[in-house]
CSV table of N, CA, C and O in Angstrom, one decimal:
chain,number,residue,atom,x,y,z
S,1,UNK,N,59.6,106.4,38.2
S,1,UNK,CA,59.3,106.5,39.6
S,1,UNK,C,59.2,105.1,40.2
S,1,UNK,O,58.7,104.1,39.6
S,2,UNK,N,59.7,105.1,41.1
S,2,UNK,CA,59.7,103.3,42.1
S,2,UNK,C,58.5,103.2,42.6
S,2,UNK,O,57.9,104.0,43.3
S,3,UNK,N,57.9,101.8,42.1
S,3,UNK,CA,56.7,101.3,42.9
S,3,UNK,C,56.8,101.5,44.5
S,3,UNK,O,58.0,101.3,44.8
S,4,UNK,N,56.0,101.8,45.7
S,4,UNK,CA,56.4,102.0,47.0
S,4,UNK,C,56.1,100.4,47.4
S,4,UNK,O,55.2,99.6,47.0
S,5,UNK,N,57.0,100.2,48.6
S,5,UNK,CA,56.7,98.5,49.0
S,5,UNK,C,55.6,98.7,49.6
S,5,UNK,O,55.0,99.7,49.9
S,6,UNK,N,55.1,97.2,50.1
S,6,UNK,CA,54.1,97.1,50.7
S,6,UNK,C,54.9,97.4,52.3
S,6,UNK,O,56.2,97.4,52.3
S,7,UNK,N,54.3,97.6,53.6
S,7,UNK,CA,54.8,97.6,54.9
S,7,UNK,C,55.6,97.0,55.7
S,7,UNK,O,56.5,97.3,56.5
S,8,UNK,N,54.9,95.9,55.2
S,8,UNK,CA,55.8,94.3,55.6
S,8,UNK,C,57.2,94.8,55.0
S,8,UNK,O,58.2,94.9,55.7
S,9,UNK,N,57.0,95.0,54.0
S,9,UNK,CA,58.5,94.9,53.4
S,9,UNK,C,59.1,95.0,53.7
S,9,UNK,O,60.0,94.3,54.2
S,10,UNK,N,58.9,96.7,53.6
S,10,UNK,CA,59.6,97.7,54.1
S,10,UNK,C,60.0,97.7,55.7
S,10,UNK,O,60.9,98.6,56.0
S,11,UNK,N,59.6,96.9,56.8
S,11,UNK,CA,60.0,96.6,58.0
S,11,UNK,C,60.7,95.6,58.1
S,11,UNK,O,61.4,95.6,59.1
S,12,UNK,N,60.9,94.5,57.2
S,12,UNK,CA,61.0,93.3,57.2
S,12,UNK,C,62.7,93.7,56.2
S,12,UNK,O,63.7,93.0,56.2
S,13,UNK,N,62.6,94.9,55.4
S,13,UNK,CA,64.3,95.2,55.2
S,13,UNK,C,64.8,96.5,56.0
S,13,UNK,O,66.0,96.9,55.8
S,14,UNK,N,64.2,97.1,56.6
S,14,UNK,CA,64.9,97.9,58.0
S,14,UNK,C,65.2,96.9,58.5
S,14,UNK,O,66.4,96.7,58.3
S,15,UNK,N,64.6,96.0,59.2
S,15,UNK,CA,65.2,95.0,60.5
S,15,UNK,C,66.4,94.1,59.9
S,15,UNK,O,67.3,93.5,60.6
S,16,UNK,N,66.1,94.2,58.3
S,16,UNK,CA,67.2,93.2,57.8
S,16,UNK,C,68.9,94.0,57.6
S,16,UNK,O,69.9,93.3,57.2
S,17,UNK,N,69.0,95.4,57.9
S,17,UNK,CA,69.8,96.4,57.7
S,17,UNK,C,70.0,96.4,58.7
S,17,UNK,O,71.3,96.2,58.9
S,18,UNK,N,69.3,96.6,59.9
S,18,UNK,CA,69.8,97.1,61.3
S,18,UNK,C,70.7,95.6,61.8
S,18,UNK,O,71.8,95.6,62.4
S,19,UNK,N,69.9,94.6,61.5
S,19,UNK,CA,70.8,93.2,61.7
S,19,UNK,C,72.3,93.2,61.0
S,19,UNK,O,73.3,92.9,61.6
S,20,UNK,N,72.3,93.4,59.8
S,20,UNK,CA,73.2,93.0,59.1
S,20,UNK,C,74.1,93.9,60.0
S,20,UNK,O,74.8,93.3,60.8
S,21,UNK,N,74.3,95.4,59.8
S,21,UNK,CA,75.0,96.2,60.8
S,21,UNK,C,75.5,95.9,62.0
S,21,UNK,O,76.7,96.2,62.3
S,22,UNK,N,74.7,95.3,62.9
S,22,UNK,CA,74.9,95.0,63.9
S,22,UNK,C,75.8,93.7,64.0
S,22,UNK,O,76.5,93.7,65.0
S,23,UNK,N,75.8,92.9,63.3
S,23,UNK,CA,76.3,91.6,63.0
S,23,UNK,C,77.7,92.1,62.1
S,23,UNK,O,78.5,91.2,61.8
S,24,UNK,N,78.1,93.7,61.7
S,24,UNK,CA,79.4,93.4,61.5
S,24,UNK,C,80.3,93.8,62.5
S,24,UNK,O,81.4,93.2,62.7
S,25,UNK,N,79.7,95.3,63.6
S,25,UNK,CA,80.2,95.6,64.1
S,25,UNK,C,80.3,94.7,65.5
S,25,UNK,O,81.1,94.9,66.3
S,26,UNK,N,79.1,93.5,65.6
S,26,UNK,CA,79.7,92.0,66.7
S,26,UNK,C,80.9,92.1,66.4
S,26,UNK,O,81.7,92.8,67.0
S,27,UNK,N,81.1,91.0,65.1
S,27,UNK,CA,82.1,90.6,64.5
S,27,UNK,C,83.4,91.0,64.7
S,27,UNK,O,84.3,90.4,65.3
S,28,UNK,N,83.4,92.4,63.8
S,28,UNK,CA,84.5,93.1,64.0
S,28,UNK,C,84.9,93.3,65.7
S,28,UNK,O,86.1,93.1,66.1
S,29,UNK,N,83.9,93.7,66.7
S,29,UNK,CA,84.4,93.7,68.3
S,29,UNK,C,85.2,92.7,68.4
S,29,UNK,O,86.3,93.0,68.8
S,30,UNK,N,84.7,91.2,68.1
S,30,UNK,CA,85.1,89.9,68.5
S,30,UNK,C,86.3,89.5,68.0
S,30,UNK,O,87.0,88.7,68.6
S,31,UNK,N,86.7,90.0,66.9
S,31,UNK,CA,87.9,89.9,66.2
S,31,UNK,C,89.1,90.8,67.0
S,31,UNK,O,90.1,90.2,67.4
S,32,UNK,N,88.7,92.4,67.3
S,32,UNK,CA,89.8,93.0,68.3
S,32,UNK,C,90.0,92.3,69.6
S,32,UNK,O,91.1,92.2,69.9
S,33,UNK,N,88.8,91.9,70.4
S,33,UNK,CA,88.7,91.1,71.5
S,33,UNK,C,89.7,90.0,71.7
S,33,UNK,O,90.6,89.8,72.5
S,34,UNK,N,89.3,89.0,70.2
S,34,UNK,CA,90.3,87.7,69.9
S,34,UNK,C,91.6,88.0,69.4
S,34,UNK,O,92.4,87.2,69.3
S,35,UNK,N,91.9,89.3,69.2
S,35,UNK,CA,93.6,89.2,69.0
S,35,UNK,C,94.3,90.1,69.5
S,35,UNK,O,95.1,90.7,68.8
S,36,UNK,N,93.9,90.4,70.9
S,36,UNK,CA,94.3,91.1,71.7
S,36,UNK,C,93.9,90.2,73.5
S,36,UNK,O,94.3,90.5,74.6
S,37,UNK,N,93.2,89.4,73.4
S,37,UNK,CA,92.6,88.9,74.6
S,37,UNK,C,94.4,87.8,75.4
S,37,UNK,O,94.7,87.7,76.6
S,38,UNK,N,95.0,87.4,74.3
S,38,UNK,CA,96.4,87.1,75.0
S,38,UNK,C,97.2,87.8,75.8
S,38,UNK,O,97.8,87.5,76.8
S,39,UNK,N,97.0,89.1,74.9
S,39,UNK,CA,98.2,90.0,76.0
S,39,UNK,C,97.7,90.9,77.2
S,39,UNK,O,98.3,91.6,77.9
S,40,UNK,N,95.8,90.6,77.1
S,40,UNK,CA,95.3,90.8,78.3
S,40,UNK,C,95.5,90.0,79.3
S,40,UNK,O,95.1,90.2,80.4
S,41,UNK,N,96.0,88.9,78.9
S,41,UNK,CA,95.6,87.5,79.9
S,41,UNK,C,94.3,87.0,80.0
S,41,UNK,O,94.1,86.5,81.1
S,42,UNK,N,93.1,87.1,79.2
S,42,UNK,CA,91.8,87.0,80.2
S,42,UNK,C,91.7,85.8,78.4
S,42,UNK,O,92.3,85.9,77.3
S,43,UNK,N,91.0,84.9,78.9
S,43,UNK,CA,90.4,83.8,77.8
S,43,UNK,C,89.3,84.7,76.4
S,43,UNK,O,88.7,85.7,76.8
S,44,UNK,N,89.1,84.5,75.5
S,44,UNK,CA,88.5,85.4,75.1
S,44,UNK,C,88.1,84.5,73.8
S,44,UNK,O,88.5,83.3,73.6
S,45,UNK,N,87.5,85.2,73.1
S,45,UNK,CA,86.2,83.8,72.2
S,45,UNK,C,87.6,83.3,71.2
S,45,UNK,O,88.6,83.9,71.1
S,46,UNK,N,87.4,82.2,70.7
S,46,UNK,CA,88.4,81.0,70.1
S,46,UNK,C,88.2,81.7,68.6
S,46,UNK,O,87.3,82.5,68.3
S,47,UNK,N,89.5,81.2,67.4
S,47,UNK,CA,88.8,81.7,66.2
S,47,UNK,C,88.0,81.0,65.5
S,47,UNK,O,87.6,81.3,64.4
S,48,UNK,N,87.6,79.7,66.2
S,48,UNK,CA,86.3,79.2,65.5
S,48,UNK,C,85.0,80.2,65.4
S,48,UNK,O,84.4,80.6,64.4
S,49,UNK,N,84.7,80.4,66.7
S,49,UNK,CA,83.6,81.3,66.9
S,49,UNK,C,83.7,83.2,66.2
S,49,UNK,O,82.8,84.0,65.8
S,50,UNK,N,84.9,83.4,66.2
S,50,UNK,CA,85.4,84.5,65.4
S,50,UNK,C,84.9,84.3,63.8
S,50,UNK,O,84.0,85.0,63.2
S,51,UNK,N,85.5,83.4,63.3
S,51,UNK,CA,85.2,83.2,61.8
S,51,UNK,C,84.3,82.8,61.5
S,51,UNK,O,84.3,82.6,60.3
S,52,UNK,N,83.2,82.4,62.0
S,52,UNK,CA,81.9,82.2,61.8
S,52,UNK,C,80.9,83.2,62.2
S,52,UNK,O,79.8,83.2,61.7
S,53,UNK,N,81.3,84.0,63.2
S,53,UNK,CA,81.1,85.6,62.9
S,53,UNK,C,81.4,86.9,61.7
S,53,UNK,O,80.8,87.9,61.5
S,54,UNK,N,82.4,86.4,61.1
S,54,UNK,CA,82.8,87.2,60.3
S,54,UNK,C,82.1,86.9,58.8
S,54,UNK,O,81.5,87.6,58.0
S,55,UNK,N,82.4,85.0,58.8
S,55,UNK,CA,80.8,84.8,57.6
S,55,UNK,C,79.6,85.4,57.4
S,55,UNK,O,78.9,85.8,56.4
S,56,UNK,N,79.4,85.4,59.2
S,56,UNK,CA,78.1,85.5,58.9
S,56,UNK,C,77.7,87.2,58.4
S,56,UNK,O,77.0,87.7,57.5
S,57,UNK,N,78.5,87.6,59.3
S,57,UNK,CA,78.3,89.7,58.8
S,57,UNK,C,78.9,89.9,57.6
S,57,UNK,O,79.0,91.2,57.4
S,58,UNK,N,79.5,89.1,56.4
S,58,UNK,CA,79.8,89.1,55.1
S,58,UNK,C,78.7,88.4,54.8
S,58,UNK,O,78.5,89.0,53.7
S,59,UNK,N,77.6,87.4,54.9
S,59,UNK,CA,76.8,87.1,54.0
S,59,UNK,C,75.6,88.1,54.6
S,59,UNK,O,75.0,88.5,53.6
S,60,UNK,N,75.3,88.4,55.2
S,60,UNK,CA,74.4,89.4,55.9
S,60,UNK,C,74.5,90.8,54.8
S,60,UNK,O,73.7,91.1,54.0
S,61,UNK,N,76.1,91.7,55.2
S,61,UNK,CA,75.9,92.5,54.4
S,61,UNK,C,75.7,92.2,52.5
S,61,UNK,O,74.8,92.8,51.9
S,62,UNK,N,76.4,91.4,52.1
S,62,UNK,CA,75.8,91.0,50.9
S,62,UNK,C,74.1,90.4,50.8
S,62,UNK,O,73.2,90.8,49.9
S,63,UNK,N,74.0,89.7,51.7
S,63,UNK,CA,72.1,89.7,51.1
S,63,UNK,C,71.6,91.4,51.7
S,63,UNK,O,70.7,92.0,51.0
S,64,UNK,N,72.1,91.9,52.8
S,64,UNK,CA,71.8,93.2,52.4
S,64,UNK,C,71.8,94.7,51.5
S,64,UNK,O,71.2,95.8,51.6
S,65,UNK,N,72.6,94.3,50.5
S,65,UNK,CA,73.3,95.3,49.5
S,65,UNK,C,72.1,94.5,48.4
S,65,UNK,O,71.4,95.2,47.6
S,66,UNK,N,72.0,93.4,48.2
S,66,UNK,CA,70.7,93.0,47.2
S,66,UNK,C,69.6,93.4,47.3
S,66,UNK,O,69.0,93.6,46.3
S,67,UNK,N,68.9,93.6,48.9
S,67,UNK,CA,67.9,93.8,49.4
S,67,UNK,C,67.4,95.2,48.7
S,67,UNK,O,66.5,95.4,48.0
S,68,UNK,N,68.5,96.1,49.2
S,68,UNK,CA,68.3,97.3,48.8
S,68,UNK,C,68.5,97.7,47.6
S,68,UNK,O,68.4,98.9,47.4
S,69,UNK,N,69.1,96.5,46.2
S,69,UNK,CA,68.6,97.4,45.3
S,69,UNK,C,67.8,96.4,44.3
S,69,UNK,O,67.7,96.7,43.1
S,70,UNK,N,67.0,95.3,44.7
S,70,UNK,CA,66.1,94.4,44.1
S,70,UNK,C,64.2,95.2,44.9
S,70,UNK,O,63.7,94.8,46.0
S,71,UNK,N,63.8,95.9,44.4
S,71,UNK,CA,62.5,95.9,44.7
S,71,UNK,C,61.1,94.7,44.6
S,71,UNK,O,59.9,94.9,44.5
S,72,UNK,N,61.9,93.5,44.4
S,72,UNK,CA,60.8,92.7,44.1
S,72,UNK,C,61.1,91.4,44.8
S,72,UNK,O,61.8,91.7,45.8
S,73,UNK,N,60.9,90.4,44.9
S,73,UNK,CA,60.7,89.5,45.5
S,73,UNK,C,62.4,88.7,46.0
S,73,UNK,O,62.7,88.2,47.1
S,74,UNK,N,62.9,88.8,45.1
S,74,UNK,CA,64.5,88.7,45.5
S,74,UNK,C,65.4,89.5,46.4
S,74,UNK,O,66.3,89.2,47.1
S,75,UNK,N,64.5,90.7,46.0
S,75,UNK,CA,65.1,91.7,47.6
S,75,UNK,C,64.5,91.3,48.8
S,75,UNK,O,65.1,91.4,49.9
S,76,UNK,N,63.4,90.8,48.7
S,76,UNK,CA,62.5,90.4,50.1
S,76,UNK,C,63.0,88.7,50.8
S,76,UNK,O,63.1,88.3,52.0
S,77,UNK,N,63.4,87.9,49.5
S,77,UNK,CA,64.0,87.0,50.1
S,77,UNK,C,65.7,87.1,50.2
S,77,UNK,O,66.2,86.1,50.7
S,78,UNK,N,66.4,88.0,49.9
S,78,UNK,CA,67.4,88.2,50.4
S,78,UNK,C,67.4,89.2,51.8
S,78,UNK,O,68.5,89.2,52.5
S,79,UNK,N,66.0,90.0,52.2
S,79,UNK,CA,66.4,90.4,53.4
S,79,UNK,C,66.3,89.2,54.4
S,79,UNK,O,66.9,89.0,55.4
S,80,UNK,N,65.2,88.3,53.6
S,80,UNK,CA,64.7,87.0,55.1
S,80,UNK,C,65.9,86.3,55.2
S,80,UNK,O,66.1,85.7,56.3
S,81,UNK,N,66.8,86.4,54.0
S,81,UNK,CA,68.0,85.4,54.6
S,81,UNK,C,69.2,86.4,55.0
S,81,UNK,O,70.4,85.9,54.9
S,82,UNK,N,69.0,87.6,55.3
S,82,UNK,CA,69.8,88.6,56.3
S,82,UNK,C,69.0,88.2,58.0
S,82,UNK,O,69.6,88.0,59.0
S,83,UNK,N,67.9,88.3,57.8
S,83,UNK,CA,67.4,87.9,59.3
S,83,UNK,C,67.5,86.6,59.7
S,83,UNK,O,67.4,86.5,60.9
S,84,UNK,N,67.7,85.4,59.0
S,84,UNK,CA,68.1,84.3,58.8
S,84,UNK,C,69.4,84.2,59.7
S,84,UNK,O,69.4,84.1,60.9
S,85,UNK,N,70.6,84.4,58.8
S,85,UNK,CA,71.7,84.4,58.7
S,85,UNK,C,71.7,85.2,60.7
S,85,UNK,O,72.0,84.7,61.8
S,86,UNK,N,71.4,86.2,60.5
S,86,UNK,CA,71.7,86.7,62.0
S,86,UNK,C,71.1,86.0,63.3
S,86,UNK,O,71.8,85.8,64.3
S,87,UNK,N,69.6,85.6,63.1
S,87,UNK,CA,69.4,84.7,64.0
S,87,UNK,C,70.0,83.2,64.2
S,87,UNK,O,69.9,82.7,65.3
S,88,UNK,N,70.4,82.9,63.4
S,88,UNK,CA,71.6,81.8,63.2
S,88,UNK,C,73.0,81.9,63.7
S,88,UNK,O,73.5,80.9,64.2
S,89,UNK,N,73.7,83.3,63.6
S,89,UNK,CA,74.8,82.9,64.1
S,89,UNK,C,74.3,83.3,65.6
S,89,UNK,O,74.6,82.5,66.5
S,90,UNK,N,73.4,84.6,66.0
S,90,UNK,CA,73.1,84.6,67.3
S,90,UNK,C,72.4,83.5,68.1
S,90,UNK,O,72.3,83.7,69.3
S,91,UNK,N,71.8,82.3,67.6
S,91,UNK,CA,71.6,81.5,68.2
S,91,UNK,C,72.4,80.6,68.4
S,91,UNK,O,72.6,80.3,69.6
S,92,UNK,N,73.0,80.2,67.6
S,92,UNK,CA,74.3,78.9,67.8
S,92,UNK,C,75.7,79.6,68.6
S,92,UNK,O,76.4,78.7,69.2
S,93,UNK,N,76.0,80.4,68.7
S,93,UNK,CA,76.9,81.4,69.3
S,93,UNK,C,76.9,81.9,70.4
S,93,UNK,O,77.9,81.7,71.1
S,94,UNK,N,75.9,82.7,71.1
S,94,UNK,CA,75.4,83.3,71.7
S,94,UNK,C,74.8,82.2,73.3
S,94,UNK,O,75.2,82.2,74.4
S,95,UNK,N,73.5,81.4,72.5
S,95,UNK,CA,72.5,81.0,72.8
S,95,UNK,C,72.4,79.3,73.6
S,95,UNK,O,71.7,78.7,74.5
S,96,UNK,N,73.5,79.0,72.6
S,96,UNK,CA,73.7,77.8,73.0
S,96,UNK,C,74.6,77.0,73.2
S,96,UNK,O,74.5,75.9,73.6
């Protein structure tokens, strides 16, 4: 039987799930957006900012897929660096 996490944890790898998720289906938006925004005519994000989206929702989902099957301290620091990882590209992208 699985030890149960403590609370923190266990909120601290939902938030790390719901990020990672959310950070592929950005991604993936920004990618249809960026290769189709030509034949709309309208300017639309460059692939610098594209592929640094797409890193980031590939390292996200992989520290997420650790998270959930390490119950110990490696799962907990792989979710911090899923919440990491998303506040990072949402800040530098987004924010500034």
């Amino acid at each position: 039987m699985r030890a149960s996490l403590p609370f923190w944890d266990r909120m601290l790898r939902g938030l790390a799930g719901v990020l990672a998720g959310g950070l592929v289906v950005l991604s993936l938006g920004l990618f249809g957006v960026w290769l189709f925004s030509d034949d709309w005519g309208v300017p639309g994000p460059g692939g610098f900012t594209v592929f640094w989206h797409l890193v980031g929702a590939v390292v996200a989902v992989g520290g997420q897929r650790l998270a959930d099957r390490r119950p110990d301290r490696t799962g907990s620091l792989a979710a911090a660096v899923v919440v990491g990882t998303a506040a990072l590209v949402l800040g530098l992208a987004w924010f500034l």
